[in-house]
Amino acid sequence: MIGVGFLTSPMQAGASESCRDLNFPVTLTAVPQTMYGRLCVPTGGANTVQVLIPGGTYNSSYWDIAYSPETRSYRRAMNKAGYATVALDRLGTGRSSTPLSVLLTTITEADVVHQVIQQLRSGARGPQFSKVILAGHSFGSGMAIIEAATFHDVDAVLITGLAHRINLGGTIPVFAATLPAILDPKFAGSGHDPAYLTTLPNTRYDIFHKPGPKVDAAVAFDESTKDTSVHTQAIDLFSLGIILPYSRLIDKPVMIALGQDTVFCGPLATDCSSAAGIKRTESLYYSAAADLHTFALQGYGHAINYAPNATEYHNAVREWADRKVGT
């Protein structure tokens, strides 16, 4: 596995970037694993790479949505802005290896991402980058918080689909819409043990996209690319990544982007009505070193890359990244 390192056949993704598949050798609590990442580099190269972590029951496709990619592909937007990207499949999802679920926690997965970042900085897998922006969505944002706060090896952190104040009523439908992955024909014979979960068929619009408009083709892509997660990951996600202010240990610039998220937004939760509202409710959880910047995407729910107006959020990230890190 280590000898292979990465797949060497480059593949053109568009006029302004080239992409290839990378397989990162990592260890998960001393057990060898492989984490898959899709590397895309702008023509002419880049000094900065954005490492992109998807959320629960998502994989790397969340960052490169094939439906209306000119609007919904975060990867494409960042490549056009001059940033390289590595969209990861979390362990147990996509083309990454599938470990025993008991080994997967937010902390152990954050450690695995740390290993990937070290390989990107050193050039151990081929490409080498001097600066790293770590970006997460939902559960992936919890991993990003813990990674950045623990290892201090990134230059900035983007948090999407996650906040410290939770709308408890909004979490119930999400957990209720899951079943063991082995009971879903999509994952039959995939090697997932019974603790791996996925979403029930035709539930993703209600739990991830509302109150946004229902665009059938976009939702169909989301359903077709759904993946797995493990509920035990929520234990340290909620305790360390959300409830405790562990995020105050992050000492690099942080940006938070939220839609009208039913899990995190509400009168007794996070004020997602505006960027100022998000900053007011989230600033307690970050130090002055984080220089917190916020963005509120109007008219959509949890999975903001799917929003018809996602370019507004992508542009806001680009402007922030240019100011704080640069390409």
mmCIF file of C-alpha atoms in Angstrom:
data_model
loop_
_atom_site.group_PDB
_atom_site.id
_atom_site.type_symbol
_atom_site.label_atom_id
_atom_site.label_comp_id
_atom_site.label_asym_id
_atom_site.label_seq_id
_atom_site.Cartn_x
_atom_site.Cartn_y
_atom_site.Cartn_z
ATOM 1 C CA MET A 1 0.000 0.000 0.000
ATOM 2 C CA ILE A 2 2.764 2.436 0.967
ATOM 3 C CA GLY A 3 4.724 1.471 -2.115
ATOM 4 C CA VAL A 4 1.879 2.545 -4.346
ATOM 5 C CA GLY A 5 1.689 5.917 -2.570
ATOM 6 C CA PHE A 6 -0.483 7.693 -5.093
ATOM 7 C CA LEU A 7 -2.026 7.013 -8.480
ATOM 8 C CA THR A 8 0.199 8.712 -11.002
ATOM 9 C CA SER A 9 -2.148 9.226 -13.947
ATOM 10 C CA PRO A 10 -3.118 12.904 -14.096
ATOM 11 C CA MET A 11 -6.546 13.747 -15.415
ATOM 12 C CA GLN A 12 -7.748 17.036 -16.851
ATOM 13 C CA ALA A 13 -10.755 18.346 -14.969
ATOM 14 C CA GLY A 14 -11.224 21.544 -16.898
ATOM 15 C CA ALA A 15 -9.491 24.374 -18.703
ATOM 16 C CA SER A 16 -7.921 25.841 -15.585
ATOM 17 C CA GLU A 17 -6.967 22.841 -13.410
ATOM 18 C CA SER A 18 -5.752 19.258 -13.485
ATOM 19 C CA CYS A 19 -6.790 16.528 -11.067
ATOM 20 C CA ARG A 20 -5.463 13.191 -9.918
ATOM 21 C CA ASP A 21 -6.210 10.598 -7.252
ATOM 22 C CA LEU A 22 -4.032 10.296 -4.165
ATOM 23 C CA ASN A 23 -3.951 7.443 -1.658
ATOM 24 C CA PHE A 24 -2.464 8.560 1.653
ATOM 25 C CA PRO A 25 -1.058 5.813 3.901
ATOM 26 C CA VAL A 26 -2.177 6.603 7.457
ATOM 27 C CA THR A 27 -2.580 4.836 10.777
ATOM 28 C CA LEU A 28 -5.756 4.779 12.824
ATOM 29 C CA THR A 29 -4.881 3.893 16.432
ATOM 30 C CA ALA A 30 -1.840 1.999 15.100
ATOM 31 C CA VAL A 31 -3.855 0.156 12.413
ATOM 32 C CA PRO A 32 -2.682 0.900 8.829
ATOM 33 C CA GLN A 33 -5.348 2.467 6.616
ATOM 34 C CA THR A 34 -5.580 4.335 3.325
ATOM 35 C CA MET A 35 -7.273 7.720 3.005
ATOM 36 C CA TYR A 36 -8.320 8.714 -0.484
ATOM 37 C CA GLY A 37 -8.105 12.298 -1.700
ATOM 38 C CA ARG A 38 -8.813 13.954 -5.027
ATOM 39 C CA LEU A 39 -6.101 16.538 -5.723
ATOM 40 C CA CYS A 40 -6.891 19.354 -8.153
ATOM 41 C CA VAL A 41 -4.274 22.005 -8.930
ATOM 42 C CA PRO A 42 -4.777 25.195 -10.959
ATOM 43 C CA THR A 43 -2.757 25.536 -14.146
ATOM 44 C CA GLY A 44 0.532 27.079 -13.112
ATOM 45 C CA GLY A 45 0.463 25.418 -9.686
ATOM 46 C CA ALA A 46 -0.332 26.746 -6.223
ATOM 47 C CA ASN A 47 1.479 27.268 -2.940
ATOM 48 C CA THR A 48 -1.689 26.814 -0.874
ATOM 49 C CA VAL A 49 -3.835 23.705 -0.713
ATOM 50 C CA GLN A 50 -7.299 23.503 0.799
ATOM 51 C CA VAL A 51 -7.882 20.155 2.530
ATOM 52 C CA LEU A 52 -11.622 19.456 2.382
ATOM 53 C CA ILE A 53 -13.371 17.148 4.884
ATOM 54 C CA PRO A 54 -16.984 16.093 4.175
ATOM 55 C CA GLY A 55 -19.669 15.608 6.786
ATOM 56 C CA GLY A 56 -21.462 12.526 8.068
ATOM 57 C CA THR A 57 -22.971 10.319 5.322
ATOM 58 C CA TYR A 58 -21.125 12.423 2.736
ATOM 59 C CA ASN A 59 -17.884 11.752 0.870
ATOM 60 C CA SER A 60 -15.544 13.826 -1.287
ATOM 61 C CA SER A 61 -18.284 14.358 -3.894
ATOM 62 C CA TYR A 62 -19.856 16.968 -1.577
ATOM 63 C CA TRP A 63 -17.036 19.341 -2.490
ATOM 64 C CA ASP A 64 -17.334 18.716 -6.231
ATOM 65 C CA ILE A 65 -21.045 18.394 -6.958
ATOM 66 C CA ALA A 66 -21.535 17.175 -10.516
ATOM 67 C CA TYR A 67 -24.978 18.736 -10.949
ATOM 68 C CA SER A 68 -24.576 22.346 -12.104
ATOM 69 C CA PRO A 69 -20.908 22.389 -11.051
ATOM 70 C CA GLU A 70 -20.410 25.960 -12.215
ATOM 71 C CA THR A 71 -22.682 26.914 -9.305
ATOM 72 C CA ARG A 72 -22.340 24.091 -6.782
ATOM 73 C CA SER A 73 -18.745 22.814 -7.056
ATOM 74 C CA TYR A 74 -16.707 24.325 -4.234
ATOM 75 C CA ARG A 75 -13.645 22.554 -5.627
ATOM 76 C CA ARG A 76 -14.018 24.211 -9.019
ATOM 77 C CA ALA A 77 -14.560 27.651 -7.471
ATOM 78 C CA MET A 78 -11.408 27.402 -5.361
ATOM 79 C CA ASN A 79 -9.298 26.091 -8.246
ATOM 80 C CA LYS A 80 -10.433 29.020 -10.365
ATOM 81 C CA ALA A 81 -9.415 31.311 -7.509
ATOM 82 C CA GLY A 82 -5.872 29.892 -7.599
ATOM 83 C CA TYR A 83 -6.032 27.374 -4.735
ATOM 84 C CA ALA A 84 -5.203 23.682 -4.966
ATOM 85 C CA THR A 85 -7.721 21.377 -3.296
ATOM 86 C CA VAL A 86 -7.656 17.876 -1.839
ATOM 87 C CA ALA A 87 -11.174 16.568 -1.275
ATOM 88 C CA LEU A 88 -10.983 13.649 1.170
ATOM 89 C CA ASP A 89 -13.081 10.557 1.676
ATOM 90 C CA ARG A 90 -13.251 10.056 5.431
ATOM 91 C CA LEU A 91 -12.259 6.572 6.570
ATOM 92 C CA GLY A 92 -15.180 4.221 6.023
ATOM 93 C CA THR A 93 -16.460 6.232 3.053
ATOM 94 C CA GLY A 94 -15.837 6.461 -0.664
ATOM 95 C CA ARG A 95 -12.507 5.081 -1.807
ATOM 96 C CA SER A 96 -10.853 5.189 1.612
ATOM 97 C CA SER A 97 -10.380 1.982 3.571
ATOM 98 C CA THR A 98 -13.107 0.749 5.911
ATOM 99 C CA PRO A 99 -11.837 0.147 9.451
ATOM 100 C CA LEU A 100 -13.755 -1.335 12.352
ATOM 101 C CA SER A 101 -16.273 1.286 13.404
ATOM 102 C CA VAL A 102 -15.118 1.135 17.026
ATOM 103 C CA LEU A 103 -11.847 2.769 15.963
ATOM 104 C CA LEU A 104 -13.583 5.818 14.513
ATOM 105 C CA THR A 105 -14.001 8.863 16.706
ATOM 106 C CA THR A 106 -13.709 12.540 15.884
ATOM 107 C CA ILE A 107 -10.356 12.596 17.673
ATOM 108 C CA THR A 108 -8.876 9.599 15.860
ATOM 109 C CA GLU A 109 -10.115 10.882 12.494
ATOM 110 C CA ALA A 110 -8.642 14.324 13.200
ATOM 111 C CA ASP A 111 -5.315 12.604 13.809
ATOM 112 C CA VAL A 112 -5.604 10.889 10.420
ATOM 113 C CA VAL A 113 -6.233 14.250 8.727
ATOM 114 C CA HIS A 114 -3.151 15.578 10.519
ATOM 115 C CA GLN A 115 -1.139 12.788 8.890
ATOM 116 C CA VAL A 116 -2.493 13.774 5.472
ATOM 117 C CA ILE A 117 -1.555 17.418 6.060
ATOM 118 C CA GLN A 118 1.997 16.430 7.014
ATOM 119 C CA GLN A 119 2.339 14.451 3.784
ATOM 120 C CA LEU A 120 1.095 17.413 1.737
ATOM 121 C CA ARG A 121 3.537 19.773 3.446
ATOM 122 C CA SER A 122 6.504 17.425 3.038
ATOM 123 C CA GLY A 123 5.752 16.278 -0.500
ATOM 124 C CA ALA A 124 5.803 12.659 0.643
ATOM 125 C CA ARG A 125 3.035 11.754 -1.809
ATOM 126 C CA GLY A 126 4.435 13.849 -4.661
ATOM 127 C CA PRO A 127 2.906 17.334 -4.505
ATOM 128 C CA GLN A 128 4.217 19.743 -1.864
ATOM 129 C CA PHE A 129 2.478 22.817 -0.455
ATOM 130 C CA SER A 130 3.810 25.490 1.874
ATOM 131 C CA LYS A 131 0.403 26.631 3.169
ATOM 132 C CA VAL A 132 -2.738 24.717 4.157
ATOM 133 C CA ILE A 133 -6.330 25.831 4.659
ATOM 134 C CA LEU A 134 -8.376 23.166 6.442
ATOM 135 C CA ALA A 135 -12.060 23.166 5.518
ATOM 136 C CA GLY A 136 -14.855 21.042 6.932
ATOM 137 C CA HIS A 137 -18.555 20.529 6.594
ATOM 138 C CA SER A 138 -20.761 19.385 9.498
ATOM 139 C CA PHE A 139 -19.025 16.432 11.192
ATOM 140 C CA GLY A 140 -16.000 17.240 9.040
ATOM 141 C CA SER A 141 -15.943 20.690 10.642
ATOM 142 C CA GLY A 142 -15.717 19.039 14.053
ATOM 143 C CA MET A 143 -12.710 17.113 12.793
ATOM 144 C CA ALA A 144 -11.197 20.337 11.452
ATOM 145 C CA ILE A 145 -11.658 22.131 14.784
ATOM 146 C CA ILE A 146 -10.016 19.332 16.748
ATOM 147 C CA GLU A 147 -7.184 18.931 14.219
ATOM 148 C CA ALA A 148 -6.341 22.637 14.103
ATOM 149 C CA ALA A 149 -6.683 23.131 17.861
ATOM 150 C CA THR A 150 -4.502 20.105 18.623
ATOM 151 C CA PHE A 151 -1.725 20.165 16.035
ATOM 152 C CA HIS A 152 -1.458 23.853 14.995
ATOM 153 C CA ASP A 153 -0.271 22.806 11.538
ATOM 154 C CA VAL A 154 -2.627 24.781 9.272
ATOM 155 C CA ASP A 155 -2.741 28.411 8.197
ATOM 156 C CA ALA A 156 -6.518 28.936 8.396
ATOM 157 C CA VAL A 157 -9.704 26.998 9.118
ATOM 158 C CA LEU A 158 -13.066 27.087 7.331
ATOM 159 C CA ILE A 159 -16.030 25.794 9.353
ATOM 160 C CA THR A 160 -19.300 25.131 7.501
ATOM 161 C CA GLY A 161 -22.486 23.416 8.683
ATOM 162 C CA LEU A 162 -21.418 23.459 12.345
ATOM 163 C CA ALA A 163 -21.843 25.801 15.308
ATOM 164 C CA HIS A 164 -21.547 25.538 19.076
ATOM 165 C CA ARG A 165 -25.194 26.213 19.896
ATOM 166 C CA ILE A 166 -27.521 23.431 18.827
ATOM 167 C CA ASN A 167 -31.208 23.434 17.989
ATOM 168 C CA LEU A 168 -32.049 20.157 19.736
ATOM 169 C CA GLY A 169 -35.392 19.878 17.969
ATOM 170 C CA GLY A 170 -33.617 19.963 14.640
ATOM 171 C CA THR A 171 -31.251 17.119 15.475
ATOM 172 C CA ILE A 172 -34.001 14.538 16.069
ATOM 173 C CA PRO A 173 -35.113 14.194 12.421
ATOM 174 C CA VAL A 174 -31.504 13.742 11.319
ATOM 175 C CA PHE A 175 -30.799 10.843 13.673
ATOM 176 C CA ALA A 176 -34.259 9.377 13.013
ATOM 177 C CA ALA A 177 -33.551 9.239 9.275
ATOM 178 C CA THR A 178 -30.725 6.702 9.580
ATOM 179 C CA LEU A 179 -30.447 2.937 9.388
ATOM 180 C CA PRO A 180 -27.551 0.448 9.524
ATOM 181 C CA ALA A 181 -25.661 0.699 6.257
ATOM 182 C CA ILE A 182 -25.650 -3.079 5.821
ATOM 183 C CA LEU A 183 -29.442 -2.936 5.434
ATOM 184 C CA ASP A 184 -29.167 -0.573 2.473
ATOM 185 C CA PRO A 185 -28.621 -2.310 -0.901
ATOM 186 C CA LYS A 186 -26.130 0.414 -1.846
ATOM 187 C CA PHE A 187 -23.711 -0.898 0.774
ATOM 188 C CA ALA A 188 -24.393 -4.632 0.530
ATOM 189 C CA GLY A 189 -21.106 -6.522 0.680
ATOM 190 C CA SER A 190 -19.147 -3.303 1.217
ATOM 191 C CA GLY A 191 -17.356 -4.499 4.356
ATOM 192 C CA HIS A 192 -19.060 -2.054 6.733
ATOM 193 C CA ASP A 193 -19.834 -3.526 10.144
ATOM 194 C CA PRO A 194 -23.317 -3.121 11.725
ATOM 195 C CA ALA A 195 -22.437 0.130 13.522
ATOM 196 C CA TYR A 196 -21.986 2.014 10.267
ATOM 197 C CA LEU A 197 -25.071 4.031 9.372
ATOM 198 C CA THR A 198 -26.497 5.738 6.323
ATOM 199 C CA THR A 199 -29.642 7.729 5.595
ATOM 200 C CA LEU A 200 -33.005 6.219 4.768
ATOM 201 C CA PRO A 201 -33.971 6.487 1.099
ATOM 202 C CA ASN A 202 -35.445 9.812 -0.011
ATOM 203 C CA THR A 203 -34.820 11.630 3.278
ATOM 204 C CA ARG A 204 -31.870 13.819 2.400
ATOM 205 C CA TYR A 205 -33.833 16.813 1.133
ATOM 206 C CA ASP A 206 -35.777 17.094 4.384
ATOM 207 C CA ILE A 207 -32.784 16.739 6.705
ATOM 208 C CA PHE A 208 -30.028 18.451 4.720
ATOM 209 C CA HIS A 209 -31.551 20.899 2.231
ATOM 210 C CA LYS A 210 -34.697 22.430 3.714
ATOM 211 C CA PRO A 211 -35.725 25.261 3.727
ATOM 212 C CA GLY A 212 -34.027 25.590 0.357
ATOM 213 C CA PRO A 213 -35.858 25.026 -2.917
ATOM 214 C CA LYS A 214 -36.181 21.380 -3.893
ATOM 215 C CA VAL A 215 -34.149 20.989 -7.083
ATOM 216 C CA ASP A 216 -34.851 17.403 -8.057
ATOM 217 C CA ALA A 217 -31.627 16.802 -9.988
ATOM 218 C CA ALA A 218 -29.489 18.198 -7.177
ATOM 219 C CA VAL A 219 -31.261 16.105 -4.540
ATOM 220 C CA ALA A 220 -30.993 13.035 -6.797
ATOM 221 C CA PHE A 221 -27.216 13.535 -6.986
ATOM 222 C CA ASP A 222 -27.072 13.817 -3.203
ATOM 223 C CA GLU A 223 -29.093 10.603 -2.787
ATOM 224 C CA SER A 224 -26.970 8.745 -5.332
ATOM 225 C CA THR A 225 -23.674 9.704 -3.663
ATOM 226 C CA LYS A 226 -24.742 9.243 -0.039
ATOM 227 C CA ASP A 227 -22.249 7.461 2.173
ATOM 228 C CA THR A 228 -21.829 6.261 5.747
ATOM 229 C CA SER A 229 -21.083 7.518 9.233
ATOM 230 C CA VAL A 230 -20.777 6.113 12.759
ATOM 231 C CA HIS A 231 -22.893 7.479 15.614
ATOM 232 C CA THR A 232 -20.121 6.904 18.153
ATOM 233 C CA GLN A 233 -18.228 9.694 16.402
ATOM 234 C CA ALA A 234 -20.843 12.060 17.785
ATOM 235 C CA ILE A 235 -19.674 11.454 21.370
ATOM 236 C CA ASP A 236 -16.442 13.424 21.145
ATOM 237 C CA LEU A 237 -17.794 15.601 18.346
ATOM 238 C CA PHE A 238 -20.449 17.046 20.641
ATOM 239 C CA SER A 239 -18.397 17.006 23.828
ATOM 240 C CA LEU A 240 -15.085 18.329 22.498
ATOM 241 C CA GLY A 241 -15.922 19.897 19.147
ATOM 242 C CA ILE A 242 -19.159 21.637 20.175
ATOM 243 C CA ILE A 243 -19.962 21.789 23.906
ATOM 244 C CA LEU A 244 -16.483 22.479 25.283
ATOM 245 C CA PRO A 245 -14.706 25.567 23.891
ATOM 246 C CA TYR A 246 -11.815 23.487 22.546
ATOM 247 C CA SER A 247 -11.993 25.683 19.454
ATOM 248 C CA ARG A 248 -10.476 28.512 21.521
ATOM 249 C CA LEU A 249 -7.131 26.748 21.091
ATOM 250 C CA ILE A 250 -7.141 27.507 17.356
ATOM 251 C CA ASP A 251 -4.535 30.210 16.780
ATOM 252 C CA LYS A 252 -5.042 30.868 13.071
ATOM 253 C CA PRO A 253 -7.796 32.721 11.152
ATOM 254 C CA VAL A 254 -11.214 31.044 11.225
ATOM 255 C CA MET A 255 -14.217 31.564 8.966
ATOM 256 C CA ILE A 256 -17.678 30.146 9.745
ATOM 257 C CA ALA A 257 -20.293 29.807 6.992
ATOM 258 C CA LEU A 258 -23.839 28.678 7.773
ATOM 259 C CA GLY A 259 -27.119 28.463 5.934
ATOM 260 C CA GLN A 260 -30.508 28.443 7.616
ATOM 261 C CA ASP A 261 -29.503 25.225 9.322
ATOM 262 C CA THR A 262 -32.248 23.389 11.230
ATOM 263 C CA VAL A 263 -29.676 21.660 13.455
ATOM 264 C CA PHE A 264 -27.741 24.737 14.559
ATOM 265 C CA CYS A 265 -29.956 27.750 13.930
ATOM 266 C CA GLY A 266 -32.828 29.027 16.041
ATOM 267 C CA PRO A 267 -33.911 31.476 18.759
ATOM 268 C CA LEU A 268 -32.219 29.430 21.501
ATOM 269 C CA ALA A 269 -29.372 28.238 19.279
ATOM 270 C CA THR A 270 -27.223 30.100 16.744
ATOM 271 C CA ASP A 271 -28.457 33.327 15.206
ATOM 272 C CA CYS A 272 -28.036 32.531 11.504
ATOM 273 C CA SER A 273 -30.030 35.506 10.250
ATOM 274 C CA SER A 274 -26.876 37.402 9.303
ATOM 275 C CA ALA A 275 -23.097 37.249 9.430
ATOM 276 C CA ALA A 276 -23.242 39.573 12.437
ATOM 277 C CA GLY A 277 -25.654 37.222 14.193
ATOM 278 C CA ILE A 278 -23.389 34.224 13.656
ATOM 279 C CA LYS A 279 -20.371 36.175 14.868
ATOM 280 C CA ARG A 280 -22.198 37.359 17.961
ATOM 281 C CA THR A 281 -23.185 33.834 19.006
ATOM 282 C CA GLU A 282 -19.963 32.083 17.960
ATOM 283 C CA SER A 283 -17.301 34.593 19.034
ATOM 284 C CA LEU A 284 -17.308 33.283 22.619
ATOM 285 C CA TYR A 285 -15.904 29.996 21.356
ATOM 286 C CA TYR A 286 -12.871 31.403 19.541
ATOM 287 C CA SER A 287 -9.838 33.360 20.737
ATOM 288 C CA ALA A 288 -8.722 36.717 19.392
ATOM 289 C CA ALA A 289 -6.044 34.868 17.411
ATOM 290 C CA ALA A 290 -8.775 33.286 15.291
ATOM 291 C CA ASP A 291 -9.806 36.719 13.996
ATOM 292 C CA LEU A 292 -13.263 35.238 13.452
ATOM 293 C CA HIS A 293 -15.009 35.966 10.142
ATOM 294 C CA THR A 294 -18.575 34.800 9.429
ATOM 295 C CA PHE A 295 -20.960 34.421 6.508
ATOM 296 C CA ALA A 296 -24.690 33.667 6.403
ATOM 297 C CA LEU A 297 -26.066 32.071 3.227
ATOM 298 C CA GLN A 298 -29.710 32.960 2.854
ATOM 299 C CA GLY A 299 -32.423 30.586 1.714
ATOM 300 C CA TYR A 300 -30.815 27.191 2.181
ATOM 301 C CA GLY A 301 -30.285 24.585 4.868
ATOM 302 C CA HIS A 302 -27.430 22.417 6.100
ATOM 303 C CA ALA A 303 -25.685 21.318 2.879
ATOM 304 C CA ILE A 304 -24.836 24.783 1.607
ATOM 305 C CA ASN A 305 -22.716 23.640 -1.342
ATOM 306 C CA TYR A 306 -25.999 22.490 -2.909
ATOM 307 C CA ALA A 307 -27.601 25.932 -2.717
ATOM 308 C CA PRO A 308 -28.538 27.631 -6.010
ATOM 309 C CA ASN A 309 -26.759 30.707 -4.630
ATOM 310 C CA ALA A 310 -23.698 28.790 -3.384
ATOM 311 C CA THR A 311 -21.453 31.050 -5.457
ATOM 312 C CA GLU A 312 -22.119 33.827 -2.912
ATOM 313 C CA TYR A 313 -20.590 31.682 -0.184
ATOM 314 C CA HIS A 314 -17.767 30.478 -2.432
ATOM 315 C CA ASN A 315 -16.884 34.083 -3.292
ATOM 316 C CA ALA A 316 -16.926 35.036 0.387
ATOM 317 C CA VAL A 317 -14.517 32.201 1.182
ATOM 318 C CA ARG A 318 -12.233 33.211 -1.673
ATOM 319 C CA GLU A 319 -12.074 36.818 -0.484
ATOM 320 C CA TRP A 320 -11.353 35.719 3.105
ATOM 321 C CA ALA A 321 -8.700 33.196 2.028
ATOM 322 C CA ASP A 322 -6.992 35.769 -0.203
ATOM 323 C CA ARG A 323 -6.769 38.217 2.715
ATOM 324 C CA LYS A 324 -5.665 35.765 5.388
ATOM 325 C CA VAL A 325 -3.516 33.230 3.532
ATOM 326 C CA GLY A 326 -3.192 33.836 -0.212
ATOM 327 C CA THR A 327 -2.659 31.410 -3.057
#
